Coordinates of C-alpha atoms in Angstrom, one line a residue:
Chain A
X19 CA 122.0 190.1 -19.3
X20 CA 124.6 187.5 -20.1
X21 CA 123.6 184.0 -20.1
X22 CA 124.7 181.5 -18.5
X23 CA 123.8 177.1 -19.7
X24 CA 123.5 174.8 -17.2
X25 CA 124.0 171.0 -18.1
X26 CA 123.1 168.5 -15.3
X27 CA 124.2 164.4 -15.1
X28 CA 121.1 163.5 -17.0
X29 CA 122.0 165.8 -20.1
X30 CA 118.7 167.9 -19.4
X31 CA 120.3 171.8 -20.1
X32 CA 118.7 175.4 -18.3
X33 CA 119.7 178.5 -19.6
X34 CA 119.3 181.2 -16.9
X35 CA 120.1 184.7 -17.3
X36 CA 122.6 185.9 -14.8
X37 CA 123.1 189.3 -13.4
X38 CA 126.7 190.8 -14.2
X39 CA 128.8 190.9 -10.9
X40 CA 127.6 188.0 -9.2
X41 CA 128.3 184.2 -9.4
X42 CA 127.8 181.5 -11.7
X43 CA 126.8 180.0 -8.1
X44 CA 124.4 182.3 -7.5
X45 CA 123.1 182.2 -10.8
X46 CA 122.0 178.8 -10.2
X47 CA 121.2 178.7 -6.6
X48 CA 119.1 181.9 -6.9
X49 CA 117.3 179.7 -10.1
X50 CA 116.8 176.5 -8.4
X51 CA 119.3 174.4 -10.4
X52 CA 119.8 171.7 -9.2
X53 CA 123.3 169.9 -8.8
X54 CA 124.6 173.1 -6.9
X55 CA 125.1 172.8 -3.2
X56 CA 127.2 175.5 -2.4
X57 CA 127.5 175.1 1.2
X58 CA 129.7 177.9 2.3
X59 CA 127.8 180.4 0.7
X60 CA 130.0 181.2 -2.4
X61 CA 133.3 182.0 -0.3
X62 CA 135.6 178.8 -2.1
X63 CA 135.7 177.0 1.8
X64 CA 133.5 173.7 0.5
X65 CA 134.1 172.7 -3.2
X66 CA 130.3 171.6 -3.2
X67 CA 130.0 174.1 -6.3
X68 CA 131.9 172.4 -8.0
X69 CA 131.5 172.6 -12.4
X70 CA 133.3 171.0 -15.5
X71 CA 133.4 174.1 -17.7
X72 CA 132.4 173.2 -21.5
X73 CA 135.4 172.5 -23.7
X74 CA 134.2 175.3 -26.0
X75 CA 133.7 178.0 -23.5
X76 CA 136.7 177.1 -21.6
X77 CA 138.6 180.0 -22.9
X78 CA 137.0 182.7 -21.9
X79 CA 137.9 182.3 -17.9
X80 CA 140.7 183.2 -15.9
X81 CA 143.1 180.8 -14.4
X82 CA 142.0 179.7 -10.8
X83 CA 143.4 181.7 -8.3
X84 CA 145.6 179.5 -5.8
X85 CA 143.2 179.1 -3.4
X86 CA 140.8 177.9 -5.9
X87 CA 143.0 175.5 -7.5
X88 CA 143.7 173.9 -3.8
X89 CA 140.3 173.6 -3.3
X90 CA 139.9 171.5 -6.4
X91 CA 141.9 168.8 -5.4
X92 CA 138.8 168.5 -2.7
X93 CA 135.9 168.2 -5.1
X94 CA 133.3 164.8 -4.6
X95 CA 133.2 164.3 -8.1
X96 CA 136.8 163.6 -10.0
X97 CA 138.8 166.7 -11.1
X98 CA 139.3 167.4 -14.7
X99 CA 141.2 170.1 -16.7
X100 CA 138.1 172.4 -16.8
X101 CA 136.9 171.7 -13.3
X102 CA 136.3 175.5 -11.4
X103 CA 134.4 176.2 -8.4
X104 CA 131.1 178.0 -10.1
X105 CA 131.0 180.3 -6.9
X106 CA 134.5 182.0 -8.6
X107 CA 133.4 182.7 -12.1
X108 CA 132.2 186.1 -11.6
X109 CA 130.0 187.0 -14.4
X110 CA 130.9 189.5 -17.0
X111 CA 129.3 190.3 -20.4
X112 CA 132.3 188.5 -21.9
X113 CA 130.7 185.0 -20.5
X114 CA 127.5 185.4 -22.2
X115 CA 126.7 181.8 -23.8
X116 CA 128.7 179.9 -21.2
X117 CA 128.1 176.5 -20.6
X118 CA 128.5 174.5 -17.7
X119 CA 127.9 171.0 -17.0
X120 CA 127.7 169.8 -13.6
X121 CA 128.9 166.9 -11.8
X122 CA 127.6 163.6 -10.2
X123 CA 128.2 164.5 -7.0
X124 CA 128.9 167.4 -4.9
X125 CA 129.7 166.0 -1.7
Chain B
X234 CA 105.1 154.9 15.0
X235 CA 107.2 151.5 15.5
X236 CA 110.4 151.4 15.8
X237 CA 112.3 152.3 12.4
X238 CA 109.5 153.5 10.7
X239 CA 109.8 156.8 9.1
X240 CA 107.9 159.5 10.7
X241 CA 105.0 161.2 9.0
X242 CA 105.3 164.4 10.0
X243 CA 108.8 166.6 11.1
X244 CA 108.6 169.4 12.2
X245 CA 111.5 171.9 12.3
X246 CA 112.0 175.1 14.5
X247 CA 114.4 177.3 13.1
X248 CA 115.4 177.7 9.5
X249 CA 119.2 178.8 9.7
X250 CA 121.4 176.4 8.1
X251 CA 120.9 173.1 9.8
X252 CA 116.9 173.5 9.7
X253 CA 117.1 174.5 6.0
X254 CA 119.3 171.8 5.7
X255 CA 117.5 169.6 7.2
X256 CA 114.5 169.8 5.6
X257 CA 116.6 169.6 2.1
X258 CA 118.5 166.3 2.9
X259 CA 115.0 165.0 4.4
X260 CA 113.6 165.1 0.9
X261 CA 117.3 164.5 -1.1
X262 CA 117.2 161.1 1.1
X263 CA 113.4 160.2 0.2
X264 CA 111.3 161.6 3.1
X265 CA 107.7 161.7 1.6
X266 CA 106.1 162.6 4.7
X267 CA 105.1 166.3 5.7
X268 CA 108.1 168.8 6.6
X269 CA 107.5 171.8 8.7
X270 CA 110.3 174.1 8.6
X271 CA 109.3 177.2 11.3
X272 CA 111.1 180.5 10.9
X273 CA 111.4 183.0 13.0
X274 CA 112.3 185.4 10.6
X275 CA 110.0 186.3 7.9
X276 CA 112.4 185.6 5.3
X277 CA 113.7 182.7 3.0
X278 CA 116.2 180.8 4.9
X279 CA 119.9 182.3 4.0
X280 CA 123.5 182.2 4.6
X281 CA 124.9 183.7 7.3
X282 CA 128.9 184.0 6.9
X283 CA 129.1 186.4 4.2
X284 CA 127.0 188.8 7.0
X285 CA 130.4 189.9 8.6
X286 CA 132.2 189.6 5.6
X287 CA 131.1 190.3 2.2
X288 CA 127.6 191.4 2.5
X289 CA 128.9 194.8 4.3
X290 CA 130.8 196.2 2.2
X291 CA 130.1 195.1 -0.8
X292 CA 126.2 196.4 -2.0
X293 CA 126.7 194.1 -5.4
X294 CA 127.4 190.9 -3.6
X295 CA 123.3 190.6 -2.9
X296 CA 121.2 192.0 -5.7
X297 CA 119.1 194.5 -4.7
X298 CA 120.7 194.4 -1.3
X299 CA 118.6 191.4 -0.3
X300 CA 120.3 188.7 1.7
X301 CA 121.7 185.6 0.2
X302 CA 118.9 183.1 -0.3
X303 CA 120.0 179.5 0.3
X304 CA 117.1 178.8 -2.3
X305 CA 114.8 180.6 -4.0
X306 CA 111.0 180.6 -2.9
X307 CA 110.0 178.0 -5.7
X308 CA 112.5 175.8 -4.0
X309 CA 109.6 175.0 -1.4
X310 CA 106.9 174.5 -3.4
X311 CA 108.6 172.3 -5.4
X312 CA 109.8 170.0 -2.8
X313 CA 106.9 170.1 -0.7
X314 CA 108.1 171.9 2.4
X315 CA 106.2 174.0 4.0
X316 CA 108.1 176.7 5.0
X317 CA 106.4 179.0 8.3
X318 CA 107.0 182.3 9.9
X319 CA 106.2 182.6 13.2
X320 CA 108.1 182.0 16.7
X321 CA 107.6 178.9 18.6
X322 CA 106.3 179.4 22.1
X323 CA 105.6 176.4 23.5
X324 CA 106.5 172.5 23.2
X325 CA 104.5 169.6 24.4
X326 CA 106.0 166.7 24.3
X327 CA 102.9 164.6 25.6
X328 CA 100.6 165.9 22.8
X329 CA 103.8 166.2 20.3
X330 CA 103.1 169.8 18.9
X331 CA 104.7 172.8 19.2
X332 CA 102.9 176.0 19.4
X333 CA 103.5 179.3 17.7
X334 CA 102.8 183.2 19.4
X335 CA 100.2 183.3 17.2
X336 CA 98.3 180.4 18.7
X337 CA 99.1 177.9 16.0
X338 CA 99.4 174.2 16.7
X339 CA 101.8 172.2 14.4
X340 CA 101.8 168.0 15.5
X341 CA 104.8 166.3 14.9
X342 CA 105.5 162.3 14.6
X343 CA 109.2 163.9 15.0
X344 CA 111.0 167.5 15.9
X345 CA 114.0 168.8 15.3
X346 CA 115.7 171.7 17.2
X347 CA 117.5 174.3 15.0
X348 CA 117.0 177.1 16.9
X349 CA 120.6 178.4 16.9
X350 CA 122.0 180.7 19.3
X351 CA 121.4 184.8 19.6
X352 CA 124.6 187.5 20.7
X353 CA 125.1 187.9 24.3
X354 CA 124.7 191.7 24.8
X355 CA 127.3 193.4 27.0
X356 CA 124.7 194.4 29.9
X357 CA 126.1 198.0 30.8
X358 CA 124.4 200.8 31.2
X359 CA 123.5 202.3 27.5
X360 CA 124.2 199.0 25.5
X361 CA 120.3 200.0 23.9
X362 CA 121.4 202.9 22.4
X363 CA 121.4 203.6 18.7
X364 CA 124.3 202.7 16.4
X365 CA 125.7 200.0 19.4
X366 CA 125.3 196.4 17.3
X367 CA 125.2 192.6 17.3
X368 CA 125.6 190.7 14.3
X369 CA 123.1 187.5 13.9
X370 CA 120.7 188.1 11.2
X371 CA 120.6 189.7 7.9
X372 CA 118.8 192.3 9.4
X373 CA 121.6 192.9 12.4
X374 CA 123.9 193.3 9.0
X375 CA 121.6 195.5 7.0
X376 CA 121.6 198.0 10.2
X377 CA 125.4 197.3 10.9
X378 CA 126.1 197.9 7.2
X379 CA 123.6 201.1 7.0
X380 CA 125.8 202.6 10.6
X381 CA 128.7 202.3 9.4
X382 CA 128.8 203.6 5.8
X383 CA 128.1 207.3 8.3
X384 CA 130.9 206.1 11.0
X385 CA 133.6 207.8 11.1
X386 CA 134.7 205.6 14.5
X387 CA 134.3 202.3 15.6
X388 CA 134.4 200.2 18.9
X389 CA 134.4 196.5 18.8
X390 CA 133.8 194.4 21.4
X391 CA 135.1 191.2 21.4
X392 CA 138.0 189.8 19.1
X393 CA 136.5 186.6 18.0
X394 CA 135.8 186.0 14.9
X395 CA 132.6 187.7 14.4
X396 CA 134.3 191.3 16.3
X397 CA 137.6 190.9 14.3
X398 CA 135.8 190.1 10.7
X399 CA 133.9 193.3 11.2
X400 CA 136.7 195.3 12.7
X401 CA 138.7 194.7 9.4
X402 CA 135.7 195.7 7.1
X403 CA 135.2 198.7 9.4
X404 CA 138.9 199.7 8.8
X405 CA 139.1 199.2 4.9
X406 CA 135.8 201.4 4.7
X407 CA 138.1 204.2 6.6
X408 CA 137.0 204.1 10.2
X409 CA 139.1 204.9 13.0
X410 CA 138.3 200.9 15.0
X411 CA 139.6 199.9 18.4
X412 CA 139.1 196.5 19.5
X413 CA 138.0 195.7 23.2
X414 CA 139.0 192.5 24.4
X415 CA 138.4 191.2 27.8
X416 CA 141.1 188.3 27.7
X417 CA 145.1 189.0 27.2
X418 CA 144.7 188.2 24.1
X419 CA 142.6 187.9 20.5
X420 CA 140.7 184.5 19.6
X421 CA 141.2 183.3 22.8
X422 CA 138.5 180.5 22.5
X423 CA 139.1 180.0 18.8
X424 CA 142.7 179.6 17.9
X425 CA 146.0 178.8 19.4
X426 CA 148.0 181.8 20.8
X427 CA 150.8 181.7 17.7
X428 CA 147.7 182.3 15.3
X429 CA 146.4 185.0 17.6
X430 CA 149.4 186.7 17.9
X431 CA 149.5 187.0 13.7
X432 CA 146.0 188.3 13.7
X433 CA 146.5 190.7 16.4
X434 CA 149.7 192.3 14.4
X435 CA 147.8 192.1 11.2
X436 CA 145.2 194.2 12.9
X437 CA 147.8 196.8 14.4
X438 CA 149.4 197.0 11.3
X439 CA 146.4 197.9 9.6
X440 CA 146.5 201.0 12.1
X441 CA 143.4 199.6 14.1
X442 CA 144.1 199.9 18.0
X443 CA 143.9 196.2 19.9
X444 CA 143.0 196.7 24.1
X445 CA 143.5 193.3 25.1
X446 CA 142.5 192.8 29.0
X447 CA 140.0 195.6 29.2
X448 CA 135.9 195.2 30.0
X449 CA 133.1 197.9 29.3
X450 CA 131.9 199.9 31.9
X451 CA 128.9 201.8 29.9
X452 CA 128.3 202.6 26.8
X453 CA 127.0 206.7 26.8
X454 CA 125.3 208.6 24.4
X455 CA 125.0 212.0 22.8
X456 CA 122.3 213.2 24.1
X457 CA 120.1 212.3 20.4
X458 CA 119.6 208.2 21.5
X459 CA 122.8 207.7 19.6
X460 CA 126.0 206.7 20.7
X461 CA 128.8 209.1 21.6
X462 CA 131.5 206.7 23.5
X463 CA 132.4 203.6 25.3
X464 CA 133.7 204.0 28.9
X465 CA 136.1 200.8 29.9
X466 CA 136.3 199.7 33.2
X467 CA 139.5 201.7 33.8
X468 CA 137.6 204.7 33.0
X469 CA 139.1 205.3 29.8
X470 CA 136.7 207.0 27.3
X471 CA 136.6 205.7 23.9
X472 CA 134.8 208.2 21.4
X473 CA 132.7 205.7 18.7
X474 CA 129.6 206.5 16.4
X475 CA 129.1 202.4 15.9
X476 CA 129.9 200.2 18.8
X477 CA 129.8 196.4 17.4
X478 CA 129.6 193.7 20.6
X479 CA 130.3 190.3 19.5
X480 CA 131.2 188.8 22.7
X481 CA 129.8 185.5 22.0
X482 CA 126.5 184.2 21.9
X483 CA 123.4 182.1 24.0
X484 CA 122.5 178.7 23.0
X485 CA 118.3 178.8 22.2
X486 CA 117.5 176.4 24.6
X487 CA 114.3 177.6 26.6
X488 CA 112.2 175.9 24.2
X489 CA 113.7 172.7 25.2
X490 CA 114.6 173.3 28.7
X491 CA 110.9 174.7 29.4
X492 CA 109.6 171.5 28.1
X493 CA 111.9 169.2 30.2
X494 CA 115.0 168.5 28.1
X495 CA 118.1 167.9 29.3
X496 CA 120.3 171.0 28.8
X497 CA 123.9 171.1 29.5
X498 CA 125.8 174.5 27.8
X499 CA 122.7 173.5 24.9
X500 CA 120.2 171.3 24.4
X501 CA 122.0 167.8 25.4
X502 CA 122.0 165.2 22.7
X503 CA 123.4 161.7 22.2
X504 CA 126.3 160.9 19.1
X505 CA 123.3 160.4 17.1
X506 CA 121.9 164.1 17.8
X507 CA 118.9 162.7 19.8
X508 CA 117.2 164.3 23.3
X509 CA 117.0 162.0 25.6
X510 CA 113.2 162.5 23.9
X511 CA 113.5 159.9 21.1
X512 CA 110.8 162.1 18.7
X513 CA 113.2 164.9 18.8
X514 CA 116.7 165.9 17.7
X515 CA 118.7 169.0 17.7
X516 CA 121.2 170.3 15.1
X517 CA 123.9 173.3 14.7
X518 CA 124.3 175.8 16.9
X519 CA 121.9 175.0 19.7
X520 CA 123.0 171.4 20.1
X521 CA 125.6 170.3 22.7
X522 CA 127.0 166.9 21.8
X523 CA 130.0 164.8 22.8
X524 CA 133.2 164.7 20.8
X525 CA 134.8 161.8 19.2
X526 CA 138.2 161.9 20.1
X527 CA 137.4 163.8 24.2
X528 CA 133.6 162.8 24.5
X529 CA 132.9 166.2 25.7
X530 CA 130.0 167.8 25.2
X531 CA 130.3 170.8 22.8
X532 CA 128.9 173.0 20.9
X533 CA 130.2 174.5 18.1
X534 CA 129.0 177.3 15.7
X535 CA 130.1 177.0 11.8
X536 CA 128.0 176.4 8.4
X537 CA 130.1 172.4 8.8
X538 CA 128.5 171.2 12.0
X539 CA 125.0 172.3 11.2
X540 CA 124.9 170.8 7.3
X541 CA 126.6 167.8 9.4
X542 CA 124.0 167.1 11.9
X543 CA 121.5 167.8 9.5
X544 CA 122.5 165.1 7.5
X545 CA 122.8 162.9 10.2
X546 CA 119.3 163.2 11.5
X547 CA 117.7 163.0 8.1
X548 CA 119.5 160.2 7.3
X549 CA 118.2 158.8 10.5
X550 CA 114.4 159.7 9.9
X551 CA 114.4 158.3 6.5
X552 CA 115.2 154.9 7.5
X553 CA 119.4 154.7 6.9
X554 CA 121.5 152.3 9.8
X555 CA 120.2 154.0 13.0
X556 CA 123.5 153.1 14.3
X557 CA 126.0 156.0 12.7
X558 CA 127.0 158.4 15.3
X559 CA 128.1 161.6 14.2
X560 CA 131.8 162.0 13.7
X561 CA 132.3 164.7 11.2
X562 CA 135.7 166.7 11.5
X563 CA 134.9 170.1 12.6
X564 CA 136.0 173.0 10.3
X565 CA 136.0 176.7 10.1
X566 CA 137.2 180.0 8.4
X567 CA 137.1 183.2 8.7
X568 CA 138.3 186.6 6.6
X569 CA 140.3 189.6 7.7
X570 CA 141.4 192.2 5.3
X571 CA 142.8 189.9 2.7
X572 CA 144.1 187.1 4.6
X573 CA 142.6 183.4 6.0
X574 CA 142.5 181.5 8.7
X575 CA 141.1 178.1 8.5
X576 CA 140.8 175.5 11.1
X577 CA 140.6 172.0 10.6
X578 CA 139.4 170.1 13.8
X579 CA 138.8 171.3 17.1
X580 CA 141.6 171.9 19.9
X581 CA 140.2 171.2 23.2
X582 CA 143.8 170.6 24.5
X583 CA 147.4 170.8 23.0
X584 CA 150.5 170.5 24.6
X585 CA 153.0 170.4 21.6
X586 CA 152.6 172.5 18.2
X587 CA 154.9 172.2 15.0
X588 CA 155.0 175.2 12.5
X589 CA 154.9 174.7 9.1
X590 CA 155.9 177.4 6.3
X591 CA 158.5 179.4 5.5
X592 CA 156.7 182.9 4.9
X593 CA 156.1 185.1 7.7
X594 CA 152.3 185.7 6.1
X595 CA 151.4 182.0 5.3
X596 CA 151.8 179.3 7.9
X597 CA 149.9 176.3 9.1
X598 CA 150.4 175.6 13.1
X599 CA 149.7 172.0 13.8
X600 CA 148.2 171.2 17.4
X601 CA 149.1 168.3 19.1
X602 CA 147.4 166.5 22.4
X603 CA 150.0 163.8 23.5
X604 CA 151.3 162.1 20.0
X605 CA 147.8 162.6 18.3
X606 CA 147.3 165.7 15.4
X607 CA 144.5 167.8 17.3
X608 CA 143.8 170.6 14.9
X609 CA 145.5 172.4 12.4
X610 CA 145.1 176.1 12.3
X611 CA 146.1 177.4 8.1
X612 CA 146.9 181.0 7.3
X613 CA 147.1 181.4 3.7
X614 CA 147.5 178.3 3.0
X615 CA 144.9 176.0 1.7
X616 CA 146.8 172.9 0.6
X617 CA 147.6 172.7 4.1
X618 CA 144.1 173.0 5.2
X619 CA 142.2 170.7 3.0
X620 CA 145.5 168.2 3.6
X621 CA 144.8 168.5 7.3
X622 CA 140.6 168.0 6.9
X623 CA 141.6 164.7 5.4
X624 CA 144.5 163.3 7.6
X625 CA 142.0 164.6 10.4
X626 CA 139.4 163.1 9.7
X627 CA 140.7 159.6 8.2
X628 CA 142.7 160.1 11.4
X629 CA 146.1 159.2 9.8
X630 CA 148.6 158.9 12.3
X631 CA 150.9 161.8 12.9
X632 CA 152.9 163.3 16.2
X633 CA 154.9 166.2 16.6
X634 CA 158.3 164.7 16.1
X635 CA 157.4 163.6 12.4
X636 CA 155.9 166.6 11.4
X637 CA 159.1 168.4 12.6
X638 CA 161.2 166.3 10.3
X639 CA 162.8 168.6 7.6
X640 CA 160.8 168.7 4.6
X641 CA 157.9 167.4 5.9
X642 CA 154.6 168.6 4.7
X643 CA 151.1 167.7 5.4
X644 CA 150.4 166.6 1.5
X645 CA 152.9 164.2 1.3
X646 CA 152.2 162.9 4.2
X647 CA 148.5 162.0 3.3
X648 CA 149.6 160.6 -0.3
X649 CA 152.7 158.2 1.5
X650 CA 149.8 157.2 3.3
X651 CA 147.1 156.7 0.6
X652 CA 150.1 155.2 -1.9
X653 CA 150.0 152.3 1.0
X654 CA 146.5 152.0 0.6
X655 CA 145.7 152.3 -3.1
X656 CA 143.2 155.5 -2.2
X657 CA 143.1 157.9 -4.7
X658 CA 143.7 161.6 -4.0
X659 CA 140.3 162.5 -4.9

């Protein structure tokens, strides 16, 4: 099962094994990570999901879909080049090893 | 208790979103005291909007089929809320408990009422029978999704959001789905008539059949307990196998009224989401309170209001400013077939509206009451939307005749604005 590295504010990192097909919301939600909010249930309505995708796994996503991208410009924390709504990244095996970090705030 | 002091002891009845959520801010904002979060269900508190979306037709969104926790059970334990199934009977405000059907007492130095709303049920002869549905509950969608993976045709009653979001869902899996509507008209409480005449054509187009200004008679059945057809009022007989009735739903309120709260189309609280009992609030769905810009009382149903009001009254308990009234922007969305409508604010009245967007499939319609932006109802378009939530609620001036100015849009508009005042578009 692919893994997926979560990074919070304070540094402290939790690797959590994802099921393929869902979220890298849900991955962390379902885990009790904190730093995820994900009001709207995973459906890109709240940016309170909001991550900063590691520089080194960065690669390995798709673009943001339009709406996505639009719903960026709305996160509580600052946008950054790798910013993307966790409740998009839909896991595959391909993102085994991805890290996230996650931001300050999420609303 | 003296004034200001932080209660004790809160306890919550209902755990949808805003008592989940209002146990969770209680502790985010420092409540040490003992939270009591009562659930009706005997299930983790999770999220309802995927229910007439996602969750029914698509058996990978929730692992194992199970629905979509807001947080897993060590969630609880580790913050110290004590999370109980049961159903809440009784209130007594004198001795400040409530009291559960199964005789269980639960004291409270304050209480919060999240006890949501339930379907109305159409009340015709036959409305019990099997395979005729509301949609509430994970398990209202577990049973909606199980009927109609064997439908081969659906009925839907009501073209709100809740009957139209299933409708589309029922025609991608292949049924045959015609949509009842008592009024002239789809989303005739939710959206403006120029959105609901797109959603009506984008339901006829996808070859589901749209009765506007019919009622149900009587639902009959086929002789099994199941359902064989729907009967209008005009007599015409509509052949279904699933019959889904979201005609709107009834604010929980006998708790509150039994016990002598003031109830006025929901439990009647103040800007600051109090009773006129000062040991109890009431948030989301159940709670009728007065609007900023109309000071109406209304209530409103969406995943926003409930997070807001929870936040509101936890802030309150924990000791922040008693003084902020709530004043969140309203918003909502829903999902048909592939396209989305999203609402920013609420339109009580309008009496101008200024399209913007040049494709026939993606449009914003901006409400106006008098020379003041109302709502903004989006269509594929989200820059719009999330433009809108912020001139809304920052309540940046705007009237109809400048947003009719030619290249006008909603973005630039908010940055002239913030350029002025040195605000970043964060």
């Amino acid at each position: 099962m692919p893994k997926i590295t979560y990074v919070s504010v304070d540094e402290t990192a939790r690797t959590i094994e994802v099921p393929v097909g869902t979220s890298v919301m849900r991955g962390a939600v379902f885990n009790d990570v904190d730093g995820i909010v994900a009001q709207c249930g995973g459906n890109a309505q709240c940016a309170t999901c909001h991550v900063y995708v590691d520089e080194a796994s960065a690669d390995r996503l798709d673009a943001a879909r339009p709406d996505e991208d639009h719903m960026l410009d709305f996160t509580a924390s600052p946008r950054r080049d790798t910013s993307r709504l966790s409740c998009q990244l839909t896991v595959t095996e391909d993102l085994d090893g991805l890290i996230v970090h996650l931001p300050e705030r999420q609303n | 208790m003296a004034p200001g002091t932080p209660p004790a002891s809160v306890v919550i009845v209902g755990a949808g979103q805003g008592g989940f959520q209002t146990a969770a801010s209680l502790r985010e904002y420092g409540h040490t005291g003992r939270i009591t979060l009562i659930s009706a269900e005997d299930a983790l508190p999770y999220e309802r909007p995927p229910l007439s979306k996602a969750f029914l037709k698509d058996d990978t969104y929730l692992e194992g089929g199970a629905p979509l926790w807001l947080r897993p059970a060590t969630y609880y334990v580790r913050q110290d809320i004590d999370l109980v199934a049961g159903t809440v009977t009784a209130l007594d405000r004198a001795a400040r408990t409530v009291r559960l059907a199964d005789g269980s007492a639960y004291a409270y130095d304050h209480l919060v009422l999240a006890t949501g709303a339930r379907p109305r049920t159409l009340g015709v002869p036959g409305s019990g029978l099997r395979g005729v549905h509301t949609l509430r509950t994970a398990r209202d969608a577990a049973a909606l999704r199980q009927s109609l993976g064997a439908a081969r045709r659906a009925v839907v009653v009501g073209a709100g959001f809740i009957g139209l979001e299933f409708a589309s869902v029922a025609r991608e899996s292949g049924c045959e789905v015609t949509v009842v509507e008592a009024c002239d008209r789809p989303l005739a409480r939710a959206a403006s008539a120029r959105t609901a005449a797109y959603f009506a054509r984008l339901h006829r187009d996808a070859g589901t059949r749209l009765l506007c200004g019919h009622g149900v008679a009587a639902v009959h059945g086929n002789g099994r307990g199941g359902v064989s057809e729907v009967e209008l009022t005009d007599g015409r007989p509509l052949p279904a196998d699933l019959v889904l009735t979201g005609v709107g739903v009834t604010p929980n309120t006998e708790l509150a009224a039994a016990a002598g709260l003031v109830v006025d189309g929901g439990i009647a609280v103040d800007s600051r989401l109090l009773t006129d009992d000062p040991r109890i609030s009431a948030v989301g769905d159940c709670a009728a309170f007065p609007q900023v810009r109309s000071g109406n009382r209304l209530r409103l149903e969406s995943v926003q209001n409930a997070v807001g009001h929870a936040r509101l009254v936890a802030e309150r308990l924990t000791g922040a400013p008693s003084s902020r009234t709530y004043d969140e922007l309203p918003w909502f969305w829903s999902d048909q077939f592939s396209t989305t409508l999203r609402i920013a604010g609420v339109d009580e009245r309008h009496d101008a509206e200024v399209v913007l967007g040049e494709g026939p499939d993606a449009f914003s319609v901006l409400l106006f009451d008098g020379d003041e932006l109302s709502a903004v109802e989006s269509v594929n378009r989200t820059g719009d939307h999330l433009a809108a939530r912020r001139l809304l609620s920052e309540r940046v001036p705007l009237g109809p005749g400048e947003a009719s100015a030619p290249g006008f849009t909603l973005k630039k508009h908010l940055a002239a604005r913030r350029r002025g005042a040195a605000v970043p578009f964060d």
